[in-house]
């Protein structure tokens, strides 16, 4: 019950933040026609501001909870919510995937992807992001750890652009303030083990939204209302970061 009250109160607070942020930062962008583009290689427009990347998909489910909750499904749900919120504020977004699929065959590079699916999936997310000429990249994931006591959102940032750590810090602090006040995690610089962030040349973050290995947090993440609250916190933080980014004129 206390978690329900906490994230509902957080949602109310974040809703006010969103309304203020949308009014202050989104109004000037409405002339661009905020929208979520349909994913098709080469069909996007140069007005794309954000690439929102739901991790995994298709035969790659990612991690899972003890009750069978799949990361790939949660990633897509949260990514869609973030995209919708940014669109409502006038920002233009594109999702790397809109369906339950991996992206290894997005560009038809091979006849046979046996043994190459994962690497081509990542390469194509990178290639797609570069072709959109988007200014920002946000990847959505879920976490898992053998010890089940660990919980809480954590953001990783690309080492290649100073804006990455600023966006990551803002997301981390927003979620801690409005959704997870007990969360004491810090942002982390991505190592070469995080393929996309290690190669991105634009402000780029990867958001681990919570631990599916933690029964209580997995139950929260299975709740659509909680996911929307979490998404609203992430989106509001992104908007505030963008408003303060001199490169985003």
PDB file of C-alpha atoms in Angstrom:
ATOM      1  CA  UNK A   1       0.000   0.000   0.000  1.00  0.00           C
ATOM      2  CA  UNK A   2       2.789   2.446   0.885  1.00  0.00           C
ATOM      3  CA  UNK A   3       4.352   1.970  -2.540  1.00  0.00           C
ATOM      4  CA  UNK A   4       1.006   2.638  -4.230  1.00  0.00           C
ATOM      5  CA  UNK A   5       0.571   5.865  -2.268  1.00  0.00           C
ATOM      6  CA  UNK A   6       4.178   6.862  -2.963  1.00  0.00           C
ATOM      7  CA  UNK A   7       4.081   6.496  -6.702  1.00  0.00           C
ATOM      8  CA  UNK A   8       0.584   7.990  -6.995  1.00  0.00           C
ATOM      9  CA  UNK A   9       1.712  11.054  -5.058  1.00  0.00           C
ATOM     10  CA  UNK A  10       4.820  11.101  -7.212  1.00  0.00           C
ATOM     11  CA  UNK A  11       2.653  10.982 -10.318  1.00  0.00           C
ATOM     12  CA  UNK A  12       0.645  13.994  -9.152  1.00  0.00           C
ATOM     13  CA  UNK A  13       3.812  15.967  -8.444  1.00  0.00           C
ATOM     14  CA  UNK A  14       5.363  14.970 -11.740  1.00  0.00           C
ATOM     15  CA  UNK A  15       2.199  15.903 -13.605  1.00  0.00           C
ATOM     16  CA  UNK A  16       2.573  19.471 -12.379  1.00  0.00           C
ATOM     17  CA  UNK A  17       6.241  19.430 -13.340  1.00  0.00           C
ATOM     18  CA  UNK A  18       5.310  18.147 -16.778  1.00  0.00           C
ATOM     19  CA  UNK A  19       2.667  20.818 -17.339  1.00  0.00           C
ATOM     20  CA  UNK A  20       5.136  23.541 -16.411  1.00  0.00           C
ATOM     21  CA  UNK A  21       7.912  21.989 -18.499  1.00  0.00           C
ATOM     22  CA  UNK A  22       5.649  21.513 -21.497  1.00  0.00           C
ATOM     23  CA  UNK A  23       4.461  25.106 -21.298  1.00  0.00           C
ATOM     24  CA  UNK A  24       7.970  26.522 -20.910  1.00  0.00           C
ATOM     25  CA  UNK A  25       9.976  24.256 -23.186  1.00  0.00           C
ATOM     26  CA  UNK A  26       7.534  22.596 -25.535  1.00  0.00           C
ATOM     27  CA  UNK A  27       5.484  25.454 -26.913  1.00  0.00           C
ATOM     28  CA  UNK A  28       8.099  26.656 -29.341  1.00  0.00           C
ATOM     29  CA  UNK A  29       8.496  23.124 -30.703  1.00  0.00           C
ATOM     30  CA  UNK A  30       4.871  22.520 -31.590  1.00  0.00           C
ATOM     31  CA  UNK A  31       5.478  24.126 -34.958  1.00  0.00           C
ATOM     32  CA  UNK A  32       7.672  21.096 -35.669  1.00  0.00           C
ATOM     33  CA  UNK A  33       4.711  18.800 -35.088  1.00  0.00           C
ATOM     34  CA  UNK A  34       5.799  16.539 -32.232  1.00  0.00           C
ATOM     35  CA  UNK A  35       5.335  12.957 -33.322  1.00  0.00           C
ATOM     36  CA  UNK A  36       6.577   9.403 -32.954  1.00  0.00           C
ATOM     37  CA  UNK A  37       7.878   8.308 -36.353  1.00  0.00           C
ATOM     38  CA  UNK A  38       7.120   4.855 -37.722  1.00  0.00           C
ATOM     39  CA  UNK A  39      10.254   2.729 -37.759  1.00  0.00           C
ATOM     40  CA  UNK A  40      11.415   2.101 -41.302  1.00  0.00           C
ATOM     41  CA  UNK A  41      15.035   2.494 -42.290  1.00  0.00           C
ATOM     42  CA  UNK A  42      15.544   5.697 -44.239  1.00  0.00           C
ATOM     43  CA  UNK A  43      12.023   7.150 -43.854  1.00  0.00           C
ATOM     44  CA  UNK A  44      12.595   9.565 -40.962  1.00  0.00           C
ATOM     45  CA  UNK A  45      12.867  13.326 -41.313  1.00  0.00           C
ATOM     46  CA  UNK A  46      15.652  15.650 -40.226  1.00  0.00           C
ATOM     47  CA  UNK A  47      13.437  17.123 -37.498  1.00  0.00           C
ATOM     48  CA  UNK A  48      13.893  14.027 -35.267  1.00  0.00           C
ATOM     49  CA  UNK A  49      15.204  15.162 -31.888  1.00  0.00           C
ATOM     50  CA  UNK A  50      15.183  11.950 -29.815  1.00  0.00           C
ATOM     51  CA  UNK A  51      15.844   8.325 -30.580  1.00  0.00           C
ATOM     52  CA  UNK A  52      14.175   6.229 -27.867  1.00  0.00           C
ATOM     53  CA  UNK A  53      15.578   2.702 -27.865  1.00  0.00           C
ATOM     54  CA  UNK A  54      13.592  -0.159 -26.265  1.00  0.00           C
ATOM     55  CA  UNK A  55      16.284  -2.757 -25.642  1.00  0.00           C
ATOM     56  CA  UNK A  56      16.080  -6.410 -26.746  1.00  0.00           C
ATOM     57  CA  UNK A  57      13.015  -7.793 -28.543  1.00  0.00           C
ATOM     58  CA  UNK A  58      11.935 -10.843 -30.521  1.00  0.00           C
ATOM     59  CA  UNK A  59      13.967 -13.936 -29.719  1.00  0.00           C
ATOM     60  CA  UNK A  60      16.073 -11.891 -27.283  1.00  0.00           C
ATOM     61  CA  UNK A  61      13.802 -11.429 -24.269  1.00  0.00           C
ATOM     62  CA  UNK A  62      16.485  -9.872 -22.074  1.00  0.00           C
ATOM     63  CA  UNK A  63      16.152 -10.699 -18.397  1.00  0.00           C
ATOM     64  CA  UNK A  64      12.973 -11.898 -16.676  1.00  0.00           C
ATOM     65  CA  UNK A  65      11.349 -11.952 -13.267  1.00  0.00           C
ATOM     66  CA  UNK A  66      10.613 -15.059 -11.206  1.00  0.00           C
ATOM     67  CA  UNK A  67       7.007 -14.806 -12.391  1.00  0.00           C
ATOM     68  CA  UNK A  68       7.934 -14.601 -16.054  1.00  0.00           C
ATOM     69  CA  UNK A  69       7.820 -10.847 -16.618  1.00  0.00           C
ATOM     70  CA  UNK A  70       9.972 -10.181 -19.689  1.00  0.00           C
ATOM     71  CA  UNK A  71      12.364  -7.272 -20.004  1.00  0.00           C
ATOM     72  CA  UNK A  72      11.738  -6.801 -23.730  1.00  0.00           C
ATOM     73  CA  UNK A  73       8.024  -6.121 -23.109  1.00  0.00           C
ATOM     74  CA  UNK A  74       8.633  -3.669 -20.271  1.00  0.00           C
ATOM     75  CA  UNK A  75      11.283  -1.847 -22.286  1.00  0.00           C
ATOM     76  CA  UNK A  76       8.853  -1.256 -25.137  1.00  0.00           C
ATOM     77  CA  UNK A  77       6.073  -0.149 -22.784  1.00  0.00           C
ATOM     78  CA  UNK A  78       8.247   2.404 -20.989  1.00  0.00           C
ATOM     79  CA  UNK A  79       9.807   3.641 -24.234  1.00  0.00           C
ATOM     80  CA  UNK A  80       6.363   4.216 -25.741  1.00  0.00           C
ATOM     81  CA  UNK A  81       5.237   6.141 -22.663  1.00  0.00           C
ATOM     82  CA  UNK A  82       8.338   8.341 -22.678  1.00  0.00           C
ATOM     83  CA  UNK A  83       7.874   8.990 -26.388  1.00  0.00           C
ATOM     84  CA  UNK A  84       4.205   9.918 -25.926  1.00  0.00           C
ATOM     85  CA  UNK A  85       5.020  12.353 -23.106  1.00  0.00           C
ATOM     86  CA  UNK A  86       7.765  14.051 -25.122  1.00  0.00           C
ATOM     87  CA  UNK A  87       5.430  14.256 -28.110  1.00  0.00           C
ATOM     88  CA  UNK A  88       2.778  15.916 -25.938  1.00  0.00           C
ATOM     89  CA  UNK A  89       5.324  18.623 -25.118  1.00  0.00           C
ATOM     90  CA  UNK A  90       6.063  19.142 -28.811  1.00  0.00           C
ATOM     91  CA  UNK A  91       9.296  17.154 -29.092  1.00  0.00           C
ATOM     92  CA  UNK A  92       9.748  14.760 -32.011  1.00  0.00           C
ATOM     93  CA  UNK A  93      10.822  11.202 -31.251  1.00  0.00           C
ATOM     94  CA  UNK A  94      11.470   7.968 -33.085  1.00  0.00           C
ATOM     95  CA  UNK A  95      11.603   4.474 -31.588  1.00  0.00           C
ATOM     96  CA  UNK A  96      14.230   2.008 -32.757  1.00  0.00           C
ATOM     97  CA  UNK A  97      11.527  -0.649 -32.583  1.00  0.00           C
ATOM     98  CA  UNK A  98       7.758  -0.485 -32.245  1.00  0.00           C
ATOM     99  CA  UNK A  99       7.149  -4.229 -32.233  1.00  0.00           C
ATOM    100  CA  UNK A 100       8.470  -7.358 -30.524  1.00  0.00           C
ATOM    101  CA  UNK A 101      11.431  -7.892 -32.802  1.00  0.00           C
ATOM    102  CA  UNK A 102      15.215  -7.712 -32.999  1.00  0.00           C
ATOM    103  CA  UNK A 103      16.702  -5.401 -35.617  1.00  0.00           C
ATOM    104  CA  UNK A 104      19.447  -7.588 -37.071  1.00  0.00           C
ATOM    105  CA  UNK A 105      17.766  -7.727 -40.510  1.00  0.00           C
ATOM    106  CA  UNK A 106      16.733  -4.067 -40.604  1.00  0.00           C
ATOM    107  CA  UNK A 107      19.063  -3.271 -43.508  1.00  0.00           C
ATOM    108  CA  UNK A 108      19.117  -6.718 -45.176  1.00  0.00           C
ATOM    109  CA  UNK A 109      22.893  -6.969 -44.840  1.00  0.00           C
ATOM    110  CA  UNK A 110      23.124 -10.785 -44.868  1.00  0.00           C
ATOM    111  CA  UNK A 111      21.247 -13.797 -46.119  1.00  0.00           C
ATOM    112  CA  UNK A 112      21.999 -15.786 -42.978  1.00  0.00           C
ATOM    113  CA  UNK A 113      22.288 -14.167 -39.535  1.00  0.00           C
ATOM    114  CA  UNK A 114      23.080 -17.349 -37.623  1.00  0.00           C
ATOM    115  CA  UNK A 115      25.606 -16.357 -34.962  1.00  0.00           C
ATOM    116  CA  UNK A 116      25.344 -12.674 -35.928  1.00  0.00           C
ATOM    117  CA  UNK A 117      21.909 -11.641 -34.672  1.00  0.00           C
ATOM    118  CA  UNK A 118      22.982  -9.809 -31.523  1.00  0.00           C
ATOM    119  CA  UNK A 119      25.851  -7.876 -33.041  1.00  0.00           C
ATOM    120  CA  UNK A 120      23.800  -6.829 -36.081  1.00  0.00           C
ATOM    121  CA  UNK A 121      20.927  -5.828 -33.831  1.00  0.00           C
ATOM    122  CA  UNK A 122      23.247  -3.451 -31.971  1.00  0.00           C
ATOM    123  CA  UNK A 123      24.963  -2.230 -35.139  1.00  0.00           C
ATOM    124  CA  UNK A 124      21.608  -1.432 -36.700  1.00  0.00           C
ATOM    125  CA  UNK A 125      20.394   0.506 -33.662  1.00  0.00           C
ATOM    126  CA  UNK A 126      23.581   2.541 -33.976  1.00  0.00           C
ATOM    127  CA  UNK A 127      23.251   2.959 -37.734  1.00  0.00           C
ATOM    128  CA  UNK A 128      19.591   3.930 -37.459  1.00  0.00           C
ATOM    129  CA  UNK A 129      20.387   6.550 -34.809  1.00  0.00           C
ATOM    130  CA  UNK A 130      23.121   8.047 -36.972  1.00  0.00           C
ATOM    131  CA  UNK A 131      20.851   8.199 -40.011  1.00  0.00           C
ATOM    132  CA  UNK A 132      18.133  10.049 -38.126  1.00  0.00           C
ATOM    133  CA  UNK A 133      20.663  12.755 -37.211  1.00  0.00           C
ATOM    134  CA  UNK A 134      18.916  12.904 -33.837  1.00  0.00           C
ATOM    135  CA  UNK A 135      20.411  15.085 -31.108  1.00  0.00           C
ATOM    136  CA  UNK A 136      19.805  12.695 -28.203  1.00  0.00           C
ATOM    137  CA  UNK A 137      19.678   8.932 -27.600  1.00  0.00           C
ATOM    138  CA  UNK A 138      17.868   7.247 -24.694  1.00  0.00           C
ATOM    139  CA  UNK A 139      17.976   3.451 -24.319  1.00  0.00           C
ATOM    140  CA  UNK A 140      15.522   1.689 -21.994  1.00  0.00           C
ATOM    141  CA  UNK A 141      16.382  -1.534 -20.153  1.00  0.00           C
ATOM    142  CA  UNK A 142      15.647  -3.536 -17.008  1.00  0.00           C
ATOM    143  CA  UNK A 143      18.198  -4.938 -14.586  1.00  0.00           C
ATOM    144  CA  UNK A 144      18.787  -8.294 -12.896  1.00  0.00           C
ATOM    145  CA  UNK A 145      21.234  -9.534 -10.273  1.00  0.00           C
ATOM    146  CA  UNK A 146      21.766 -12.884  -8.504  1.00  0.00           C
ATOM    147  CA  UNK A 147      21.205 -11.264  -5.098  1.00  0.00           C
ATOM    148  CA  UNK A 148      17.533 -10.362  -4.983  1.00  0.00           C
ATOM    149  CA  UNK A 149      17.764  -7.519  -2.440  1.00  0.00           C
ATOM    150  CA  UNK A 150      19.006  -4.993  -4.993  1.00  0.00           C
ATOM    151  CA  UNK A 151      16.540  -2.518  -6.499  1.00  0.00           C
ATOM    152  CA  UNK A 152      16.277   0.922  -8.024  1.00  0.00           C
ATOM    153  CA  UNK A 153      16.692   2.754 -11.320  1.00  0.00           C
ATOM    154  CA  UNK A 154      20.233   3.507 -12.465  1.00  0.00           C
ATOM    155  CA  UNK A 155      21.445   5.518 -15.465  1.00  0.00           C
ATOM    156  CA  UNK A 156      24.586   4.913 -17.525  1.00  0.00           C
ATOM    157  CA  UNK A 157      26.045   7.619 -19.763  1.00  0.00           C
ATOM    158  CA  UNK A 158      28.227   7.753 -22.840  1.00  0.00           C
ATOM    159  CA  UNK A 159      31.810   8.920 -22.262  1.00  0.00           C
ATOM    160  CA  UNK A 160      31.921  10.679 -25.641  1.00  0.00           C
ATOM    161  CA  UNK A 161      29.821  13.799 -25.032  1.00  0.00           C
ATOM    162  CA  UNK A 162      29.705  15.899 -21.834  1.00  0.00           C
ATOM    163  CA  UNK A 163      25.952  16.265 -22.237  1.00  0.00           C
ATOM    164  CA  UNK A 164      25.518  12.556 -21.554  1.00  0.00           C
ATOM    165  CA  UNK A 165      26.463  12.740 -17.877  1.00  0.00           C
ATOM    166  CA  UNK A 166      24.312  15.853 -17.412  1.00  0.00           C
ATOM    167  CA  UNK A 167      21.251  14.128 -18.862  1.00  0.00           C
ATOM    168  CA  UNK A 168      21.967  10.975 -16.839  1.00  0.00           C
ATOM    169  CA  UNK A 169      22.325  12.926 -13.576  1.00  0.00           C
ATOM    170  CA  UNK A 170      19.075  14.753 -14.190  1.00  0.00           C
ATOM    171  CA  UNK A 171      17.143  11.544 -14.874  1.00  0.00           C
ATOM    172  CA  UNK A 172      18.624   9.855 -11.812  1.00  0.00           C
ATOM    173  CA  UNK A 173      17.797  12.787  -9.531  1.00  0.00           C
ATOM    174  CA  UNK A 174      14.252  13.243 -10.868  1.00  0.00           C
ATOM    175  CA  UNK A 175      13.345   9.611 -10.328  1.00  0.00           C
ATOM    176  CA  UNK A 176      14.910   9.638  -6.858  1.00  0.00           C
ATOM    177  CA  UNK A 177      12.985  12.765  -5.920  1.00  0.00           C
ATOM    178  CA  UNK A 178       9.561  11.880  -7.288  1.00  0.00           C
ATOM    179  CA  UNK A 179       9.357   8.090  -7.599  1.00  0.00           C
ATOM    180  CA  UNK A 180      12.077   6.269  -5.630  1.00  0.00           C
ATOM    181  CA  UNK A 181      13.120   8.404  -2.634  1.00  0.00           C
ATOM    182  CA  UNK A 182      14.964   5.443  -1.109  1.00  0.00           C
ATOM    183  CA  UNK A 183      17.109   5.039  -4.229  1.00  0.00           C
ATOM    184  CA  UNK A 184      20.734   6.007  -3.480  1.00  0.00           C
ATOM    185  CA  UNK A 185      22.248   4.815  -6.744  1.00  0.00           C
ATOM    186  CA  UNK A 186      24.616   7.029  -8.720  1.00  0.00           C
ATOM    187  CA  UNK A 187      24.994   7.412 -12.464  1.00  0.00           C
ATOM    188  CA  UNK A 188      27.798   5.441 -14.089  1.00  0.00           C
ATOM    189  CA  UNK A 189      30.030   5.985 -17.116  1.00  0.00           C
ATOM    190  CA  UNK A 190      29.518   3.290 -19.723  1.00  0.00           C
ATOM    191  CA  UNK A 191      32.414   0.986 -20.454  1.00  0.00           C
ATOM    192  CA  UNK A 192      33.097  -0.628 -23.809  1.00  0.00           C
ATOM    193  CA  UNK A 193      30.828  -3.452 -22.645  1.00  0.00           C
ATOM    194  CA  UNK A 194      27.832  -1.200 -23.377  1.00  0.00           C
ATOM    195  CA  UNK A 195      28.155  -1.243 -27.156  1.00  0.00           C
ATOM    196  CA  UNK A 196      25.892   1.675 -28.073  1.00  0.00           C
ATOM    197  CA  UNK A 197      26.917   4.174 -25.412  1.00  0.00           C
ATOM    198  CA  UNK A 198      30.585   3.439 -25.962  1.00  0.00           C
ATOM    199  CA  UNK A 199      30.190   4.445 -29.631  1.00  0.00           C
ATOM    200  CA  UNK A 200      27.601   7.223 -29.553  1.00  0.00           C
ATOM    201  CA  UNK A 201      28.905  10.715 -30.365  1.00  0.00           C
ATOM    202  CA  UNK A 202      25.761  12.527 -29.198  1.00  0.00           C
ATOM    203  CA  UNK A 203      24.402  12.873 -25.639  1.00  0.00           C
ATOM    204  CA  UNK A 204      23.340   9.293 -24.899  1.00  0.00           C
ATOM    205  CA  UNK A 205      22.137   7.419 -21.824  1.00  0.00           C
ATOM    206  CA  UNK A 206      20.963   3.929 -20.931  1.00  0.00           C
ATOM    207  CA  UNK A 207      18.295   3.750 -18.227  1.00  0.00           C
ATOM    208  CA  UNK A 208      18.085   0.544 -16.186  1.00  0.00           C
ATOM    209  CA  UNK A 209      14.557   1.105 -14.882  1.00  0.00           C
ATOM    210  CA  UNK A 210      14.656  -1.443 -12.068  1.00  0.00           C
ATOM    211  CA  UNK A 211      15.582  -4.977 -11.021  1.00  0.00           C
ATOM    212  CA  UNK A 212      13.376  -7.833 -12.195  1.00  0.00           C
ATOM    213  CA  UNK A 213      15.289 -10.030  -9.757  1.00  0.00           C
ATOM    214  CA  UNK A 214      13.717  -8.076  -6.866  1.00  0.00           C
ATOM    215  CA  UNK A 215      10.209  -9.424  -6.281  1.00  0.00           C
ATOM    216  CA  UNK A 216       8.791  -6.157  -4.939  1.00  0.00           C
ATOM    217  CA  UNK A 217      10.229  -4.021  -7.731  1.00  0.00           C
ATOM    218  CA  UNK A 218       9.187  -6.541 -10.387  1.00  0.00           C
ATOM    219  CA  UNK A 219       5.625  -6.298  -9.061  1.00  0.00           C
ATOM    220  CA  UNK A 220       5.768  -2.507  -9.396  1.00  0.00           C
ATOM    221  CA  UNK A 221       7.146  -2.719 -12.929  1.00  0.00           C
ATOM    222  CA  UNK A 222       4.311  -5.061 -13.878  1.00  0.00           C
ATOM    223  CA  UNK A 223       1.872  -2.233 -13.040  1.00  0.00           C
ATOM    224  CA  UNK A 224       1.125   0.040 -16.007  1.00  0.00           C
ATOM    225  CA  UNK A 225       0.386   2.990 -13.708  1.00  0.00           C
ATOM    226  CA  UNK A 226       3.774   2.710 -12.051  1.00  0.00           C
ATOM    227  CA  UNK A 227       5.510   2.451 -15.422  1.00  0.00           C
ATOM    228  CA  UNK A 228       3.747   5.633 -16.549  1.00  0.00           C
ATOM    229  CA  UNK A 229       4.888   7.430 -13.399  1.00  0.00           C
ATOM    230  CA  UNK A 230       8.441   6.258 -13.988  1.00  0.00           C
ATOM    231  CA  UNK A 231       8.238   7.293 -17.642  1.00  0.00           C
ATOM    232  CA  UNK A 232       6.929  10.718 -16.692  1.00  0.00           C
ATOM    233  CA  UNK A 233       9.867  11.241 -14.344  1.00  0.00           C
ATOM    234  CA  UNK A 234      12.340  10.268 -17.057  1.00  0.00           C
ATOM    235  CA  UNK A 235      10.642  12.438 -19.679  1.00  0.00           C
ATOM    236  CA  UNK A 236      10.434  15.513 -17.430  1.00  0.00           C
ATOM    237  CA  UNK A 237      14.111  15.176 -16.601  1.00  0.00           C
ATOM    238  CA  UNK A 238      14.975  14.919 -20.291  1.00  0.00           C
ATOM    239  CA  UNK A 239      12.945  18.037 -21.096  1.00  0.00           C
ATOM    240  CA  UNK A 240      14.621  20.036 -18.379  1.00  0.00           C
ATOM    241  CA  UNK A 241      18.039  18.885 -19.549  1.00  0.00           C
ATOM    242  CA  UNK A 242      17.218  19.865 -23.139  1.00  0.00           C
ATOM    243  CA  UNK A 243      16.025  23.295 -22.043  1.00  0.00           C
ATOM    244  CA  UNK A 244      19.416  23.927 -20.469  1.00  0.00           C
ATOM    245  CA  UNK A 245      21.455  22.442 -23.316  1.00  0.00           C
ATOM    246  CA  UNK A 246      22.951  25.283 -25.381  1.00  0.00           C
ATOM    247  CA  UNK A 247      23.317  22.919 -28.338  1.00  0.00           C
ATOM    248  CA  UNK A 248      19.535  22.477 -28.469  1.00  0.00           C
ATOM    249  CA  UNK A 249      18.599  25.869 -29.812  1.00  0.00           C
TER     250      UNK A 249
END
